[in-house]
Short mmCIF file of C-alpha atoms in Angstrom, two decimals:
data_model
loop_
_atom_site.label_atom_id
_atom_site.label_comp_id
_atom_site.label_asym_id
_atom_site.label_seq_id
_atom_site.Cartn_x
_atom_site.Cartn_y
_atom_site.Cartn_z
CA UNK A 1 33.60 37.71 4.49
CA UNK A 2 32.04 34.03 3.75
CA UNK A 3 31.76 33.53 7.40
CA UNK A 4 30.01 36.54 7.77
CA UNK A 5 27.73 36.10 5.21
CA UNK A 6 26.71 32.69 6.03
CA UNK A 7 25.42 33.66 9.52
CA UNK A 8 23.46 36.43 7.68
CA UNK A 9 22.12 34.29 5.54
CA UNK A 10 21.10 31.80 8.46
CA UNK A 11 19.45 34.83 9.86
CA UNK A 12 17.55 35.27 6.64
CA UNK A 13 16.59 31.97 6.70
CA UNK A 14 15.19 32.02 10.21
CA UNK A 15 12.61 35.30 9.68
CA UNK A 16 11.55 33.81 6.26
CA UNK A 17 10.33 30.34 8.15
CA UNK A 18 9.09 32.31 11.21
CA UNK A 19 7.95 35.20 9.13
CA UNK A 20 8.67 37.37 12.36
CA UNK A 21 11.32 39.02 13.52
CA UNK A 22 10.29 38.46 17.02
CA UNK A 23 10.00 34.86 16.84
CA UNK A 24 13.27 34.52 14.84
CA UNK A 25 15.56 36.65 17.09
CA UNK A 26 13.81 34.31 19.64
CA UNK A 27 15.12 31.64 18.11
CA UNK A 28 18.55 32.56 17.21
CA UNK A 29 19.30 34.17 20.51
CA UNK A 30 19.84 37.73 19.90
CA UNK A 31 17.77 41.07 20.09
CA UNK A 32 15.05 41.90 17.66
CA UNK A 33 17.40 45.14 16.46
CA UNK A 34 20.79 43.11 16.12
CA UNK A 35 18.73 41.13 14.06
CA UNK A 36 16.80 43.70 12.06
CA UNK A 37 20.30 45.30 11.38
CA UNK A 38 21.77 42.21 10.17
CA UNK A 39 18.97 41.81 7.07
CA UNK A 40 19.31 44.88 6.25
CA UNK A 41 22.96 44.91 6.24
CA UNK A 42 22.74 42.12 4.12
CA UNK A 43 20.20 43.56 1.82
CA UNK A 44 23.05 46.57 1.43
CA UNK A 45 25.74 44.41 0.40
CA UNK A 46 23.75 42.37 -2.28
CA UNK A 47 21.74 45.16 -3.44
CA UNK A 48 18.63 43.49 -3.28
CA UNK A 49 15.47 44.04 -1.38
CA UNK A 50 15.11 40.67 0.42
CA UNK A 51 12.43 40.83 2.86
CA UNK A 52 9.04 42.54 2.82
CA UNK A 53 8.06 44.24 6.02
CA UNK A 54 4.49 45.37 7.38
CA UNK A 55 3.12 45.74 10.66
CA UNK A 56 1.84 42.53 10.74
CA UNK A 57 3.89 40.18 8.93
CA UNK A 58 6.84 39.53 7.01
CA UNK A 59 7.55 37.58 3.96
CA UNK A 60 10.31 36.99 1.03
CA UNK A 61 10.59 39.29 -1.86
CA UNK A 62 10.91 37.41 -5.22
CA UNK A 63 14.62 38.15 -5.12
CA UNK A 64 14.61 36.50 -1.84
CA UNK A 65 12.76 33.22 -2.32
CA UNK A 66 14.70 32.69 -5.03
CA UNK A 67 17.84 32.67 -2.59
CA UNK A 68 16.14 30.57 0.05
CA UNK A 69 15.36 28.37 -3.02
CA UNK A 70 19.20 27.92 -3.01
CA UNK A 71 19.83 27.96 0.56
CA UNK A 72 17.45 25.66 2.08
CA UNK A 73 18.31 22.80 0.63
CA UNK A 74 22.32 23.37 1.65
CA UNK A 75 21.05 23.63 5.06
CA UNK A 76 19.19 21.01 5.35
CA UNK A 77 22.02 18.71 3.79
CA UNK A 78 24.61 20.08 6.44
CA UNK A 79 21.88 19.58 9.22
CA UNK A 80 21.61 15.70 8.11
CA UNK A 81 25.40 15.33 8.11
CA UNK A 82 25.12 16.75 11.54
CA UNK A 83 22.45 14.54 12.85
CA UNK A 84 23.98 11.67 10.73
CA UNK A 85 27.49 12.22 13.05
CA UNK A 86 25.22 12.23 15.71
CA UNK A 87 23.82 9.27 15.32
CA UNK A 88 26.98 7.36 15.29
CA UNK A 89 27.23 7.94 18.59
CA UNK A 90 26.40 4.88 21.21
CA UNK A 91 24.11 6.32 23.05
CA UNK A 92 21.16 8.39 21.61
CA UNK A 93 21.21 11.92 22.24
CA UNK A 94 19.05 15.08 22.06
CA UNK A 95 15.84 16.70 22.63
CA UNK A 96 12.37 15.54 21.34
CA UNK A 97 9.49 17.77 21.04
CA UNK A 98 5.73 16.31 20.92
CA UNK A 99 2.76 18.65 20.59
CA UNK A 100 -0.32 16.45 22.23
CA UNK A 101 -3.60 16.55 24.06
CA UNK A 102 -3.06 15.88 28.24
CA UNK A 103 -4.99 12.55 27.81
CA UNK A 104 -2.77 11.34 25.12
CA UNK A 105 0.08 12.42 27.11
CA UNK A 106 -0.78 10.69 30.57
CA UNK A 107 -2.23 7.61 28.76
CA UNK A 108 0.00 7.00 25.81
CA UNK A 109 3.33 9.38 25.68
CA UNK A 110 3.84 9.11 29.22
CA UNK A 111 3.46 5.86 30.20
CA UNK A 112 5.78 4.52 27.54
CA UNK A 113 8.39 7.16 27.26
CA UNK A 114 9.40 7.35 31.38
CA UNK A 115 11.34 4.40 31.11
CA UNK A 116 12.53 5.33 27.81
CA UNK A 117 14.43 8.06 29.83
CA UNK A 118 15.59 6.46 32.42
CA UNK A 119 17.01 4.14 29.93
CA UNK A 120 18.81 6.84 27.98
CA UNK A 121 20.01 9.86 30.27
CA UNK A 122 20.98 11.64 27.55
CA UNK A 123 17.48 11.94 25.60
CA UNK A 124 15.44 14.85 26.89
CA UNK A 125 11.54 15.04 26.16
CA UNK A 126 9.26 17.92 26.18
CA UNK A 127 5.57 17.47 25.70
CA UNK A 128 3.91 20.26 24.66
CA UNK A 129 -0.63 20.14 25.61
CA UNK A 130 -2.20 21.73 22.77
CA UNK A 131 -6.33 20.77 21.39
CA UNK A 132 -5.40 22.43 17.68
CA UNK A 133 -4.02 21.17 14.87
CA UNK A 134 -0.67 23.01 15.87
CA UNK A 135 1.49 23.28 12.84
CA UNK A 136 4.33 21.46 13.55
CA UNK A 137 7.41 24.14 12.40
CA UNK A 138 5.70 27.17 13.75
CA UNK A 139 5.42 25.24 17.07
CA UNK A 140 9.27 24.13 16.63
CA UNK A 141 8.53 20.70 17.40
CA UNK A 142 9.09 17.23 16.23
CA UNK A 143 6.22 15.57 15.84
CA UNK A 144 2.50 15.77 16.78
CA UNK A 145 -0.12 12.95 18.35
CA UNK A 146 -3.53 12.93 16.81
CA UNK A 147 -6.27 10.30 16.16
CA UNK A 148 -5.49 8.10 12.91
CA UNK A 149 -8.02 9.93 10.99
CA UNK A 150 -7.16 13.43 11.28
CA UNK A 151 -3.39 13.13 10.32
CA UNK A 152 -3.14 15.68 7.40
CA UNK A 153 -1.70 14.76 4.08
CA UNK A 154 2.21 14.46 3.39
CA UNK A 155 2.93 12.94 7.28
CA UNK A 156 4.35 10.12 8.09
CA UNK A 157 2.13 8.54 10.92
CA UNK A 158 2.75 5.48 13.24
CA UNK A 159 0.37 3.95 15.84
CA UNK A 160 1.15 4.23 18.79
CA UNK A 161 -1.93 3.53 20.50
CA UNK A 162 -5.46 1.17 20.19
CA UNK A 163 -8.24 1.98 18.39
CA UNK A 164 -10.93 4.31 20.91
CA UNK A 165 -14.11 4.94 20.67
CA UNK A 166 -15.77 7.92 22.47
CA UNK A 167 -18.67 6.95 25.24
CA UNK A 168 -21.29 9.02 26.22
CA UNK A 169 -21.59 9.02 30.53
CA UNK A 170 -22.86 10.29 33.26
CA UNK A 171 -23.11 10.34 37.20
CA UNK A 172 -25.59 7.82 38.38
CA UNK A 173 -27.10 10.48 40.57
CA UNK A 174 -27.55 12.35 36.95
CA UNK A 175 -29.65 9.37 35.21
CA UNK A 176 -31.89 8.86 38.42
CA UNK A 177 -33.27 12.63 37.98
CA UNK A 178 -32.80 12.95 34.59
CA UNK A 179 -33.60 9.64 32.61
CA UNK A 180 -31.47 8.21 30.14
CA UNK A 181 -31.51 9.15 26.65
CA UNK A 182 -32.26 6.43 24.17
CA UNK A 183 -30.86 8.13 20.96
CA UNK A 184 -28.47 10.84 20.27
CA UNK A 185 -31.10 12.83 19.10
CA UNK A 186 -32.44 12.82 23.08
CA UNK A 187 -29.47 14.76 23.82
CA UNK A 188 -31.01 17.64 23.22
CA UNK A 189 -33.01 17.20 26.50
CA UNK A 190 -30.19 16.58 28.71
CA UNK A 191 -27.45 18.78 30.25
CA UNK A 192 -24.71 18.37 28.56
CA UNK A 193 -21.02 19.09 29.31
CA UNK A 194 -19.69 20.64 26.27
CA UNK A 195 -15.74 20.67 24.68
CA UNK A 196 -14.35 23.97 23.32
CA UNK A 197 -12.31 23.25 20.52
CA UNK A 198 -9.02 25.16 20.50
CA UNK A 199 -8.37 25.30 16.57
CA UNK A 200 -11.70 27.42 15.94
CA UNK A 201 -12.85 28.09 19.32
CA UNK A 202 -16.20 26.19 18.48
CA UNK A 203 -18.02 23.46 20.21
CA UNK A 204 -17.19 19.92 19.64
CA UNK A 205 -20.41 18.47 18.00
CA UNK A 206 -20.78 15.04 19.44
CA UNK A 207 -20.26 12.18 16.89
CA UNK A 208 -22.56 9.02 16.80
CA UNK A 209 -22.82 6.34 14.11
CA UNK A 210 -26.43 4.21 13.63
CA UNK A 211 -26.55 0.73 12.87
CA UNK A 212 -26.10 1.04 8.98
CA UNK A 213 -22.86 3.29 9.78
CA UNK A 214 -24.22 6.30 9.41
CA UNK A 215 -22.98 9.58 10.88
CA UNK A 216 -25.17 11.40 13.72
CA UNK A 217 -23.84 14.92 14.58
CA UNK A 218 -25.34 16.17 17.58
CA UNK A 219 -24.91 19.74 18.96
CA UNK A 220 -25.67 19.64 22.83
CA UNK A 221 -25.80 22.06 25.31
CA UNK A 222 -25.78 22.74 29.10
CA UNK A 223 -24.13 24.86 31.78
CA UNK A 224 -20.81 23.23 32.26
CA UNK A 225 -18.03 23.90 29.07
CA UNK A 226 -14.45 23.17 29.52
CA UNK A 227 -11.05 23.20 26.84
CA UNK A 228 -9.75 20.23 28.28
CA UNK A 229 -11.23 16.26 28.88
CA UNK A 230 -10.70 15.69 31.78
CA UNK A 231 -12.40 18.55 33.35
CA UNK A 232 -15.23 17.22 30.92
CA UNK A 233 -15.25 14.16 32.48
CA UNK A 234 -14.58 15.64 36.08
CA UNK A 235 -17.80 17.80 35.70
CA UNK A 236 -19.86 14.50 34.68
CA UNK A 237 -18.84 12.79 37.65
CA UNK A 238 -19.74 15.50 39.88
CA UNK A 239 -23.24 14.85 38.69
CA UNK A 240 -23.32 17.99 36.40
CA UNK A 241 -24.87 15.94 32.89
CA UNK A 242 -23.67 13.59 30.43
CA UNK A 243 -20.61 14.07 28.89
CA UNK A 244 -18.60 12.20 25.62
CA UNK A 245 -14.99 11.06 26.76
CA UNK A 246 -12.70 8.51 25.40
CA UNK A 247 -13.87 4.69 27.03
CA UNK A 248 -9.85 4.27 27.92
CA UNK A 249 -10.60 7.59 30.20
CA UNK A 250 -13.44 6.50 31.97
CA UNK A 251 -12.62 2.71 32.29
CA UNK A 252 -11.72 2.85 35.59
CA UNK A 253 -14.80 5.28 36.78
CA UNK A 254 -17.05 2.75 34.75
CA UNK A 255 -15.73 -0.26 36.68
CA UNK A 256 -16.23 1.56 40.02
CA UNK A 257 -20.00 2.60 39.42
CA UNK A 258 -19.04 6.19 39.76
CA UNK A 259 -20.15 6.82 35.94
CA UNK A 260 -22.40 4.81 33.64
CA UNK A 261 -22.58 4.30 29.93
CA UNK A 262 -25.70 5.28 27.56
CA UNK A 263 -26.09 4.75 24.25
CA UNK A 264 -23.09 2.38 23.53
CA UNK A 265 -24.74 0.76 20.56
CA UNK A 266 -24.47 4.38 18.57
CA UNK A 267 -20.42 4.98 19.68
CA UNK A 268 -18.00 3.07 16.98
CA UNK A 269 -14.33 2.76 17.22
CA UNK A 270 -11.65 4.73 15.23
CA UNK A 271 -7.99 4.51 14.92
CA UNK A 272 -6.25 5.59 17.68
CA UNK A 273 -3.61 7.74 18.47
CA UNK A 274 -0.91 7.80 16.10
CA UNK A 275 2.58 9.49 15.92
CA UNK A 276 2.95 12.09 13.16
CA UNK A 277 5.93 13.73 11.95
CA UNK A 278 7.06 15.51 8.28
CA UNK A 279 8.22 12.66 5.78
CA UNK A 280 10.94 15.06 4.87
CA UNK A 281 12.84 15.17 8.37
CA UNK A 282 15.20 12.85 8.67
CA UNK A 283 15.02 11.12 12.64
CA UNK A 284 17.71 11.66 14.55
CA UNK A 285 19.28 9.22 16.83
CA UNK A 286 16.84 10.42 19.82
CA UNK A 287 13.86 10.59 17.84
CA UNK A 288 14.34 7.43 16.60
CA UNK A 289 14.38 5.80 20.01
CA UNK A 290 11.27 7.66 21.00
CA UNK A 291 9.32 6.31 18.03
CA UNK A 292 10.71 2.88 18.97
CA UNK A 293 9.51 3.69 22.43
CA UNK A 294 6.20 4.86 21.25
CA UNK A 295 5.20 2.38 18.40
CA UNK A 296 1.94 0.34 19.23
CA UNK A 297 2.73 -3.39 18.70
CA UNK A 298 0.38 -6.53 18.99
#
């Protein structure tokens, strides 16, 4: 009987976080009607109406938050004895998620974390692309990259990468027909190769900064518009208009002479990429070897 009602109450557990049945059976491995029976099997036995259902959602009754109230914390005590056995091992073990943009990942995660693995060859790493702010449970993963000032509130955040700054380029071919603009506000003249922001599904409004530090929002426009940077930066150095990418990401087409930088003077730096991750989790062995890995020193 305990047995049985501790994997029920895991169960319960699981939809409440996911607040799906879907996702949760998902999760736990079995079929959305083993699962389904199993709540309400539970719900029989206690008496109590756990769970509220509709066709969109689900979410705890008062009777059942006030169980998960109890429950959660016993959990998460027996999952940091778990991790805490695991990290006496001598070699780090286990699986690392990261939710991060594809330049973050090829210039940052990447770069520092493939000899990480072939270090340890029993950490696994998955990198997950993703432009939102991707909540971090619903995404089941361990920790996020973003710029230094966008980290949200009640994260613990390590650099792991310079400060950027975001330059505004183009093909040379582009500036010889089209001129080169000689304030942000010019932009509005020029074909422009726009960003579509995943959280919102707006336009990224490009940033500038004058000389007494303030902000200049510009919304541009032209015929190119991608989701991604680099086929933002891709499309300027085909020629097709200017384009705002991070200086790291067009070093190397800078020092070649296939793009060229306008209006440097208005493009400050900001803190670069950092490492976020709930202050609440406690790292496990593997984790803590990837932030190791990852950490931005000098």
């Amino acid at each position: 009987m305990l047995r049985e009602n501790i994997n029920d109450l895991i169960a319960l557990a699981a939809v409440a976080e996911e607040r799906s049945f879907t996702k949760a059976a998902a999760r736990l491995n079995v079929s959305q009607s083993a699962l389904s029976h199993t709540i309400k099997a539970l719900e029989q036995r206690l008496g109590l109406r756990l769970l509220t259902r509709t066709t969109r959602s689900v979410a705890p009754t008062l009777e059942g938050e006030d169980l998960l109230a109890t429950l959660n914390p016993c959990f998460e005590m027996i999952e940091a004895r778990l991790r805490a056995l695991d990290d006496a091992q001598d070699q780090p073990t286990g699986t690392v998620r990261i939710v991060s943009t594809d330049y973050a990942i090829e210039t940052v995660l990447w770069p520092k974390l493939s000899p990480l693995l072939k270090q340890y060859p029993s950490i696994n790493v998955e990198l997950v692309m993703d432009y939102g702010f991707t909540d971090l449970a619903s995404a089941q993963c361990d920790a996020g990259v973003r710029y230094g000032d966008s980290v949200s509130e009640g994260m613990i955040a390590t650099r792991i990468g310079p400060d950027e700054r975001m330059l505004c380029v183009g093909a040379p071919s582009y500036f010889e027909t089209a001129g080169v603009p000689q304030t942000p506000h010019d932009l509005s003249e020029h074909n422009c190769i726009n960003l579509r922001l995943a959280t919102h599904g707006a336009l990224y409004a490009w940033e500038f900064e004058d000389a007494d530090g303030h902000e200049i929002r510009v919304k541009v426009s032209g015929q190119a518009c991608f989701n991604t940077i680099g086929l933002v930066q891709h499309a300027a150095l085909d020629g097709h208009g200017l384009a705002l990418v991070p200086d790291r990401l067009a070093a190397p087409h800078l020092e070649s002479g296939a793009l060229q930088a306008c209006l440097e003077e208005y493009c400050p730096y900001f803190p670069g990429f950092h490492l976020y991750y709930p202050s609440r989790q406690r790292p496990s062995s593997a984790f803590g070897a990837v932030l190791e890995a990852l950490r931005e020193r000098g």
